[in-house]
Short mmCIF file of C-alpha atoms in Angstrom, two decimals:
data_model
loop_
_atom_site.label_atom_id
_atom_site.label_comp_id
_atom_site.label_asym_id
_atom_site.label_seq_id
_atom_site.Cartn_x
_atom_site.Cartn_y
_atom_site.Cartn_z
CA MET R 27 -55.99 4.60 85.11
CA LEU R 28 -52.67 3.18 84.01
CA GLU R 29 -54.29 0.65 81.76
CA THR R 30 -56.54 3.34 80.21
CA GLY R 31 -53.59 5.62 79.53
CA TRP R 32 -51.73 2.76 77.84
CA PHE R 33 -54.66 1.97 75.56
CA THR R 34 -55.10 5.64 74.56
CA ALA R 35 -51.40 5.95 73.80
CA ALA R 36 -51.53 2.71 71.61
CA GLU R 37 -54.67 4.14 69.77
CA ASP R 38 -52.91 7.36 69.18
CA TRP R 39 -49.80 5.62 67.75
CA VAL R 40 -51.87 3.53 65.40
CA GLU R 41 -53.74 6.48 64.10
CA THR R 42 -50.41 8.29 63.64
CA HIS R 43 -48.35 5.52 62.11
CA ALA R 44 -50.79 3.24 60.37
CA LEU R 45 -53.62 3.67 57.79
CA SER R 46 -57.04 4.51 58.93
CA ALA R 47 -60.01 2.30 58.02
CA HIS R 48 -60.93 4.63 55.22
CA GLU R 49 -57.43 4.54 53.80
CA PHE R 50 -57.32 0.72 54.11
CA ALA R 51 -60.52 0.58 52.13
CA THR R 52 -59.19 2.94 49.44
CA PHE R 53 -55.93 0.87 49.18
CA GLY R 54 -57.88 -2.33 48.85
CA PHE R 55 -60.17 -0.84 46.10
CA ALA R 56 -56.98 0.35 44.16
CA MET R 57 -55.48 -3.14 44.36
CA ALA R 58 -58.58 -4.71 43.20
CA VAL R 59 -58.82 -2.40 40.25
CA LEU R 60 -55.21 -3.16 39.36
CA LEU R 61 -55.78 -6.85 39.60
CA CYS R 62 -58.74 -6.56 37.29
CA LEU R 63 -56.68 -4.61 34.75
CA VAL R 64 -53.94 -7.30 34.85
CA LEU R 65 -56.55 -10.07 34.33
CA ILE R 66 -58.16 -8.14 31.45
CA PHE R 67 -54.61 -7.63 29.85
CA LEU R 68 -53.89 -11.32 30.15
CA LEU R 69 -57.29 -12.24 28.74
CA PHE R 70 -56.92 -9.97 25.73
CA SER R 71 -53.34 -11.16 25.16
CA GLY R 72 -54.53 -14.78 25.13
CA LEU R 73 -57.42 -13.92 22.74
CA ARG R 74 -55.04 -11.97 20.53
CA ALA R 75 -52.67 -14.99 20.35
CA LEU R 76 -55.53 -17.32 19.63
CA VAL R 77 -56.90 -15.06 16.93
CA THR R 78 -53.46 -14.76 15.34
CA ARG R 79 -53.02 -18.59 15.35
CA MET R 80 -56.49 -19.07 13.83
CA ARG R 81 -55.82 -16.40 11.19
CA ASN R 82 -52.44 -17.94 10.33
CA ALA R 83 -53.93 -21.43 10.08
CA ALA R 84 -56.88 -20.14 7.91
CA GLY R 85 -54.47 -18.29 5.59
CA ALA R 86 -52.29 -21.38 5.25
CA ARG R 87 -55.35 -23.53 4.38
CA ALA R 88 -56.54 -21.02 1.80
CA PHE R 89 -52.97 -20.95 0.29
CA ARG R 90 -53.19 -24.74 0.15
CA ARG R 91 -56.51 -24.67 -1.73
CA SER R 92 -55.25 -22.22 -4.28
CA LYS R 93 -55.03 -23.74 -7.74
CA GLU R 94 -52.64 -21.09 -9.17
CA PRO R 95 -49.51 -22.62 -10.71
CA GLY R 96 -46.01 -21.86 -9.61
CA TYR R 97 -43.89 -21.90 -6.46
CA ARG R 98 -45.63 -21.01 -3.16
CA ILE R 99 -43.67 -19.00 -0.71
CA LEU R 100 -44.70 -18.17 2.91
CA LEU R 101 -43.03 -15.05 4.35
CA ALA R 102 -43.34 -14.79 8.18
CA ARG R 103 -43.22 -11.53 10.07
CA PRO R 104 -39.49 -10.90 11.02
CA ALA R 105 -38.38 -10.63 14.68
CA GLY R 106 -36.17 -8.14 16.33
CA PRO R 107 -35.79 -4.31 15.93
CA GLY R 108 -36.97 -2.90 12.68
CA ALA R 109 -39.17 -5.87 11.94
CA GLY R 110 -41.56 -3.95 9.69
CA ARG R 111 -38.79 -2.46 7.62
CA THR R 112 -37.06 -5.78 7.37
CA ARG R 113 -40.29 -7.48 6.14
CA LYS R 114 -40.79 -4.68 3.56
CA TRP R 115 -37.28 -5.08 2.27
CA LEU R 116 -37.33 -8.85 2.12
CA THR R 117 -40.73 -8.92 0.36
CA ALA R 118 -39.57 -6.40 -2.25
CA ALA R 119 -36.31 -8.53 -2.83
CA ILE R 120 -38.33 -11.60 -3.56
CA GLN R 121 -41.01 -9.98 -5.54
CA ASP R 122 -38.61 -7.93 -7.74
CA HIS R 123 -35.76 -10.40 -8.32
CA LEU R 124 -36.70 -13.96 -7.72
CA ALA R 125 -38.14 -14.41 -11.30
CA GLU R 126 -34.71 -13.53 -12.68
CA PHE R 127 -33.06 -16.62 -11.09
CA ASN R 128 -35.97 -19.11 -11.46
CA PHE R 129 -36.03 -18.15 -15.18
CA GLY R 130 -39.56 -16.70 -15.23
CA ALA R 131 -41.40 -19.47 -13.30
CA PRO R 132 -44.43 -18.11 -11.62
CA PHE R 133 -44.52 -17.81 -7.83
CA ARG R 134 -46.64 -16.32 -5.06
CA VAL R 135 -45.66 -14.80 -1.86
CA VAL R 136 -48.13 -14.77 1.13
CA GLY R 137 -47.43 -13.34 4.55
CA THR R 138 -47.87 -15.26 7.80
CA GLY R 139 -47.42 -14.55 11.44
CA GLN R 140 -44.14 -14.58 13.27
CA ILE R 141 -42.54 -18.02 13.87
CA THR R 142 -42.18 -18.45 17.62
CA GLY R 143 -41.42 -21.29 19.94
CA GLY R 144 -38.38 -20.44 22.05
CA SER R 145 -35.77 -23.02 21.25
CA GLU R 146 -34.43 -23.65 17.72
CA GLN R 147 -36.09 -27.19 17.69
CA LYS R 148 -39.51 -25.73 18.59
CA ILE R 149 -39.15 -22.93 16.04
CA LEU R 150 -38.37 -25.46 13.31
CA ALA R 151 -41.23 -27.70 14.40
CA GLU R 152 -43.70 -24.83 14.27
CA ALA R 153 -42.33 -23.76 10.78
CA ARG R 154 -42.56 -27.34 9.46
CA LYS R 155 -46.13 -27.62 10.72
CA ARG R 156 -47.08 -24.29 8.97
CA LEU R 157 -45.30 -25.35 5.82
CA ALA R 158 -47.31 -28.55 5.67
CA THR R 159 -50.56 -26.86 6.44
CA ALA R 160 -50.15 -24.43 3.57
CA ASP R 161 -48.60 -27.07 1.26
CA ALA R 162 -45.89 -24.33 0.43
CA ASP R 163 -42.62 -24.83 -1.31
CA MET R 164 -40.73 -22.51 1.03
CA LEU R 165 -41.19 -20.69 4.30
CA VAL R 166 -38.91 -17.79 5.05
CA TRP R 167 -38.42 -15.69 8.17
CA ALA R 168 -35.76 -13.30 9.40
CA SER R 169 -34.31 -11.92 12.56
CA ARG R 170 -32.03 -8.89 13.12
CA ILE R 171 -29.29 -9.80 15.66
CA GLY R 172 -26.67 -7.04 15.07
CA LYS R 173 -25.19 -4.53 12.65
CA GLY R 174 -22.33 -6.54 11.28
CA ALA R 175 -22.00 -8.34 7.91
CA ASP R 176 -24.03 -11.16 9.32
CA GLY R 177 -26.41 -9.07 11.47
CA LEU R 178 -29.59 -10.00 9.49
CA VAL R 179 -30.18 -13.74 9.46
CA VAL R 180 -32.68 -15.01 6.87
CA GLN R 181 -33.85 -18.52 7.81
CA GLY R 182 -36.41 -20.93 6.38
CA LEU R 183 -37.41 -24.31 5.22
CA SER R 184 -37.42 -25.36 1.60
CA ARG R 185 -39.02 -28.35 -0.15
CA GLY R 186 -36.85 -27.78 -3.23
CA GLY R 187 -36.12 -30.93 -5.24
CA GLY R 188 -39.48 -32.35 -4.54
CA LEU R 189 -39.22 -33.03 -0.83
CA ARG R 190 -42.13 -33.53 1.44
CA ALA R 191 -42.87 -31.06 4.14
CA ASP R 192 -41.39 -33.34 6.88
CA GLU R 193 -38.26 -33.58 4.71
CA ALA R 194 -37.86 -29.85 4.01
CA ARG R 195 -34.31 -28.58 4.43
CA ALA R 196 -33.66 -25.87 6.93
CA PHE R 197 -31.27 -23.03 5.77
CA SER R 198 -29.74 -19.86 7.14
CA ILE R 199 -28.48 -16.97 5.08
CA PRO R 200 -26.32 -14.28 6.72
CA LEU R 201 -26.81 -10.72 5.39
CA PRO R 202 -25.67 -7.23 6.54
CA GLY R 203 -27.55 -5.99 9.60
CA ARG R 204 -27.40 -2.30 8.76
CA PHE R 205 -30.22 -0.97 6.53
CA ASP R 206 -27.86 1.26 4.65
CA ALA R 207 -25.83 -1.82 3.68
CA LEU R 208 -28.90 -3.50 2.08
CA ASP R 209 -28.94 -1.25 -0.96
CA ASP R 210 -27.43 -1.74 -4.41
CA GLU R 211 -27.19 -5.39 -5.40
CA MET R 212 -28.01 -6.83 -1.95
CA PRO R 213 -31.70 -7.50 -2.74
CA ARG R 214 -30.61 -9.52 -5.84
CA VAL R 215 -28.13 -11.41 -3.68
CA ALA R 216 -30.90 -12.36 -1.17
CA ALA R 217 -33.23 -13.39 -4.00
CA TYR R 218 -30.53 -15.44 -5.68
CA LEU R 219 -29.68 -17.37 -2.48
CA LEU R 220 -33.33 -18.02 -1.78
CA ALA R 221 -33.83 -19.13 -5.41
CA LYS R 222 -31.01 -21.71 -4.88
CA LYS R 223 -32.87 -23.05 -1.82
CA LEU R 224 -36.03 -23.21 -3.83
CA GLN R 225 -34.35 -24.74 -6.94
CA PRO R 226 -31.25 -26.70 -5.85
CA ALA R 227 -30.31 -27.54 -9.44
CA LEU R 228 -28.97 -23.96 -9.71
CA ALA R 229 -25.82 -25.19 -7.93
CA ASN R 230 -25.24 -27.49 -10.93
CA PRO R 231 -24.82 -25.31 -14.14
CA GLN R 232 -24.69 -28.43 -16.36
CA ALA R 233 -28.44 -28.95 -15.54
CA PHE R 234 -29.26 -25.78 -17.68
CA ARG R 235 -28.72 -24.51 -21.12
CA PRO R 236 -25.56 -22.53 -21.57
CA GLU R 237 -27.62 -19.47 -22.67
CA LYS R 238 -29.34 -19.34 -19.32
CA MET R 239 -26.05 -19.90 -17.42
CA LYS R 240 -24.45 -17.04 -19.38
CA LEU R 241 -27.12 -14.67 -18.07
CA LEU R 242 -26.62 -16.07 -14.50
CA ALA R 243 -22.86 -15.61 -14.73
CA GLU R 244 -23.34 -12.01 -15.82
CA ALA R 245 -25.75 -11.45 -12.94
CA LEU R 246 -23.42 -12.97 -10.37
CA ASP R 247 -20.60 -10.82 -11.62
CA GLU R 248 -22.71 -7.72 -11.13
CA MET R 249 -23.77 -8.86 -7.64
CA MET R 250 -20.25 -9.41 -6.47
CA ALA R 251 -19.23 -5.88 -7.71
CA GLY R 252 -22.10 -4.16 -6.09
CA SER R 253 -22.29 -5.82 -2.74
CA GLY R 254 -19.12 -5.00 -0.84
CA GLY R 255 -20.59 -5.52 2.71
CA ILE R 256 -21.56 -9.16 2.39
CA ALA R 257 -20.29 -11.85 4.72
CA PRO R 258 -17.18 -13.75 3.55
CA VAL R 259 -19.14 -17.02 3.42
CA VAL R 260 -21.72 -15.43 1.08
CA ARG R 261 -19.02 -13.92 -1.15
CA SER R 262 -17.28 -17.31 -1.39
CA GLU R 263 -20.52 -18.93 -2.52
CA LEU R 264 -21.23 -16.29 -5.12
CA GLU R 265 -17.63 -16.65 -6.45
CA ALA R 266 -17.86 -20.41 -6.62
CA ASP R 267 -21.26 -20.28 -8.52
CA PHE R 268 -19.89 -17.59 -10.90
CA CYS R 269 -16.79 -19.71 -11.72
CA ALA R 270 -18.82 -22.91 -12.24
CA SER R 271 -21.21 -21.11 -14.46
CA GLY R 272 -18.50 -19.33 -16.32
CA VAL R 273 -16.59 -22.52 -17.05
CA HIS R 274 -19.66 -24.29 -18.20
CA VAL R 275 -20.59 -21.41 -20.57
CA ALA R 276 -16.98 -21.34 -21.89
CA GLU R 277 -16.96 -25.06 -22.48
CA ALA R 278 -20.30 -25.02 -24.39
CA MET R 279 -20.14 -21.69 -26.10
CA GLY R 280 -16.43 -20.68 -26.13
CA ASP R 281 -16.99 -17.49 -24.16
CA LEU R 282 -13.31 -16.58 -23.45
CA ALA R 283 -14.20 -13.28 -21.70
CA ALA R 284 -16.00 -15.10 -18.95
CA LEU R 285 -13.19 -17.73 -18.81
CA ASP R 286 -10.46 -15.10 -18.36
CA ARG R 287 -12.55 -13.46 -15.50
CA VAL R 288 -12.74 -16.91 -13.78
CA ILE R 289 -8.95 -17.45 -14.21
CA ALA R 290 -8.07 -14.07 -12.85
CA MET R 291 -10.55 -14.44 -9.86
CA ARG R 292 -9.32 -17.87 -8.86
CA ARG R 293 -5.65 -16.94 -9.23
CA GLY R 294 -6.26 -13.96 -7.06
CA HIS R 295 -8.07 -16.10 -4.45
CA LEU R 296 -5.16 -18.52 -4.31
CA GLU R 297 -2.66 -15.76 -3.91
CA ALA R 298 -4.62 -14.31 -1.01
CA VAL R 299 -4.97 -17.52 1.09
CA ASP R 300 -2.71 -20.14 2.52
CA THR R 301 -2.53 -22.60 -0.31
CA THR R 302 -0.87 -25.25 1.85
CA SER R 303 -4.00 -26.00 3.66
CA ASP R 304 -6.43 -28.59 2.39
CA SER R 305 -9.57 -26.52 3.05
CA ALA R 306 -12.64 -27.02 0.86
CA LEU R 307 -12.35 -23.38 -0.46
CA VAL R 308 -8.80 -23.91 -1.64
CA SER R 309 -9.67 -27.16 -3.35
CA GLN R 310 -12.65 -25.53 -4.93
CA ALA R 311 -10.52 -22.61 -6.20
CA ARG R 312 -7.98 -25.14 -7.62
CA MET R 313 -10.70 -27.12 -9.27
CA ASP R 314 -12.23 -24.05 -10.91
CA LEU R 315 -8.94 -22.75 -12.08
CA GLY R 316 -7.81 -26.11 -13.48
CA ARG R 317 -11.17 -26.60 -15.42
CA ALA R 318 -11.04 -22.97 -16.67
CA LEU R 319 -7.38 -23.39 -17.82
CA LEU R 320 -8.24 -26.59 -19.71
CA ALA R 321 -11.30 -24.98 -21.30
CA ARG R 322 -9.03 -22.20 -22.43
CA ALA R 323 -6.45 -24.57 -23.83
CA GLU R 324 -9.16 -26.26 -25.78
CA LYS R 325 -10.03 -22.93 -27.52
CA GLN R 326 -6.37 -21.72 -27.82
CA PHE R 327 -3.81 -24.44 -27.07
CA ASP R 328 -0.98 -23.60 -24.93
CA GLN R 329 1.30 -26.23 -23.33
CA LYS R 330 2.03 -24.12 -20.28
CA THR R 331 -1.61 -23.53 -19.72
CA VAL R 332 -2.27 -27.29 -19.77
CA GLN R 333 0.58 -27.95 -17.45
CA GLU R 334 -0.70 -25.37 -14.96
CA ALA R 335 -4.06 -26.88 -15.11
CA ILE R 336 -2.66 -30.40 -14.46
CA ALA R 337 -0.73 -29.02 -11.44
CA HIS R 338 -3.82 -27.57 -9.81
CA LEU R 339 -6.02 -30.55 -10.59
CA SER R 340 -3.41 -33.00 -9.26
CA GLN R 341 -3.43 -31.13 -5.90
CA VAL R 342 -7.24 -31.37 -5.70
CA VAL R 343 -6.95 -35.22 -6.33
CA GLU R 344 -4.32 -35.49 -3.57
CA ALA R 345 -6.40 -33.62 -1.14
CA LEU R 346 -9.47 -35.70 -1.93
CA ARG R 347 -7.59 -38.90 -1.35
CA GLY R 348 -7.15 -38.02 2.28
CA ASP R 349 -10.91 -37.32 2.74
CA PRO R 350 -12.41 -40.07 4.94
CA SER R 351 -15.68 -39.91 3.00
CA ILE R 352 -13.86 -40.41 -0.34
CA GLN R 353 -11.99 -43.35 1.19
CA LYS R 354 -15.19 -44.92 2.42
CA ALA R 355 -16.77 -44.49 -1.05
CA GLN R 356 -13.67 -46.08 -2.59
CA THR R 357 -13.79 -48.97 -0.25
CA ALA R 358 -17.48 -49.50 -0.91
CA SER R 359 -16.87 -49.34 -4.65
CA ASP R 360 -14.09 -51.87 -4.49
CA ALA R 361 -16.33 -54.25 -2.51
CA MET R 362 -19.20 -53.85 -4.92
CA PHE R 363 -16.89 -54.53 -7.82
CA LYS R 364 -15.62 -57.69 -5.98
CA ALA R 365 -19.22 -58.86 -5.58
CA GLN R 366 -20.12 -58.16 -9.17
CA THR R 367 -17.07 -60.11 -10.30
CA MET R 368 -17.91 -63.04 -8.17
CA ILE R 369 -21.42 -63.18 -9.71
CA GLU R 370 -20.06 -62.95 -13.23
CA THR R 371 -17.43 -65.69 -12.49
CA ARG R 372 -20.27 -67.94 -11.08
CA LYS R 373 -22.40 -67.36 -14.23
CA ARG R 374 -19.53 -68.36 -16.49
CA PHE R 375 -18.68 -71.37 -14.38
CA SER R 376 -22.36 -72.52 -14.45
CA MET R 377 -22.56 -72.04 -18.21
CA ASN R 378 -19.35 -73.93 -18.94
CA PHE R 379 -19.53 -76.72 -16.28
CA GLY R 380 -23.04 -76.77 -14.77
CA SER R 381 -24.15 -75.96 -11.34
#
C-alpha cells in the first residue's frame, strides 16, 4: 500500500509539473518546423549569394567583351546605412561631371555587387579579381562610417597610367558623411578626385595645354568656394592642384588674375600655419608661392617680388636637403657620376696609350 501510494503521488506530480505526452509531441513538432525554416533560410541565403556571384561574374565578363571605346568603370554597391542613396549620388557625380575633368574622353559606368571579404586584404583581393575579370580601368566602392567631414569613404582600385590589374593602385577619398553636405560643388569634387586616380597626369599640369589647365583652374576655384564641408586633406589637395595649374597657366599665357589668386591663397596659408615646421604642406605652399612670384616678376618686374620668391624657394631647398630620400638620391647620383667618369677616363686612356 505504501509503495502504491508513492507511485500514485509521483504520477500526480509529473502530470502537474511536467508536459504530457501530447504536449511533448506538440513541442517536438514545433521545433522540427522551426529547424526546417532555419534550413530553408540558410539554403536560400546560400543560393542567393551564389546567384549574386554568378551575376557579378557574368556582368564583368560582358563588360570585358564590350568593344566600346573609352574608360571602363565598375561601381560596386556601397555598404553601410543609406547604401541605395549613396550609390545614386555617386553614380550621378561620375556620370554628370567626370567628362569635365577627363576632357571629354568617353567612359562607361557599370554596376556590380558589393565588395565583401571581411578584412581589408580580402576586400582588396576580391576587388582586384573583379577588376581583372572585367578588364576595367577602375573599380569604385563606398562605405558610410559616420557623419563627419570624412564620414563617407570612397575607395577603389585604378589602373590609371597603363597599369595591369594586379598592379592597380588602391585609393581612399574622404567625403562628408551627411547627405545634406553632399550638395553644391561636392559631386564635382568627387568626380575630379576620381578623374585624378583614373588619369594621374592631371597632377602634372605641364602635361596638358595651358588652355585646358585654365579651365581646370577655374573649376578648382569654384569647387573650393562651394564645398565648405570637405575634409582638410581634400581641401589641401584642391588648393595644391589649383596653385600648380594657375602657375602653369600664368607662365604660358600670362594670366595675372589666376597668379594673384595663387599668391593670395598661399600667403594666407603660410600665415595660418606654423611656418617653422618642415612639413610637406608648408614646403608645397612655399614652392607654389615662390614660383608664382617669379612668374609675376617675369610679366611685371619688381625686385622685391623676386627677393621674396628667392627667400621662399631657398627655404624649400633647405627643407629638401634634410630629406633622407633626397640624400639617398644625391648619393646614388654622385656614385653614378663617378662610374661614368671612370669609363670616360678609361676610354681616353685606351685611345691615347692603348689597352
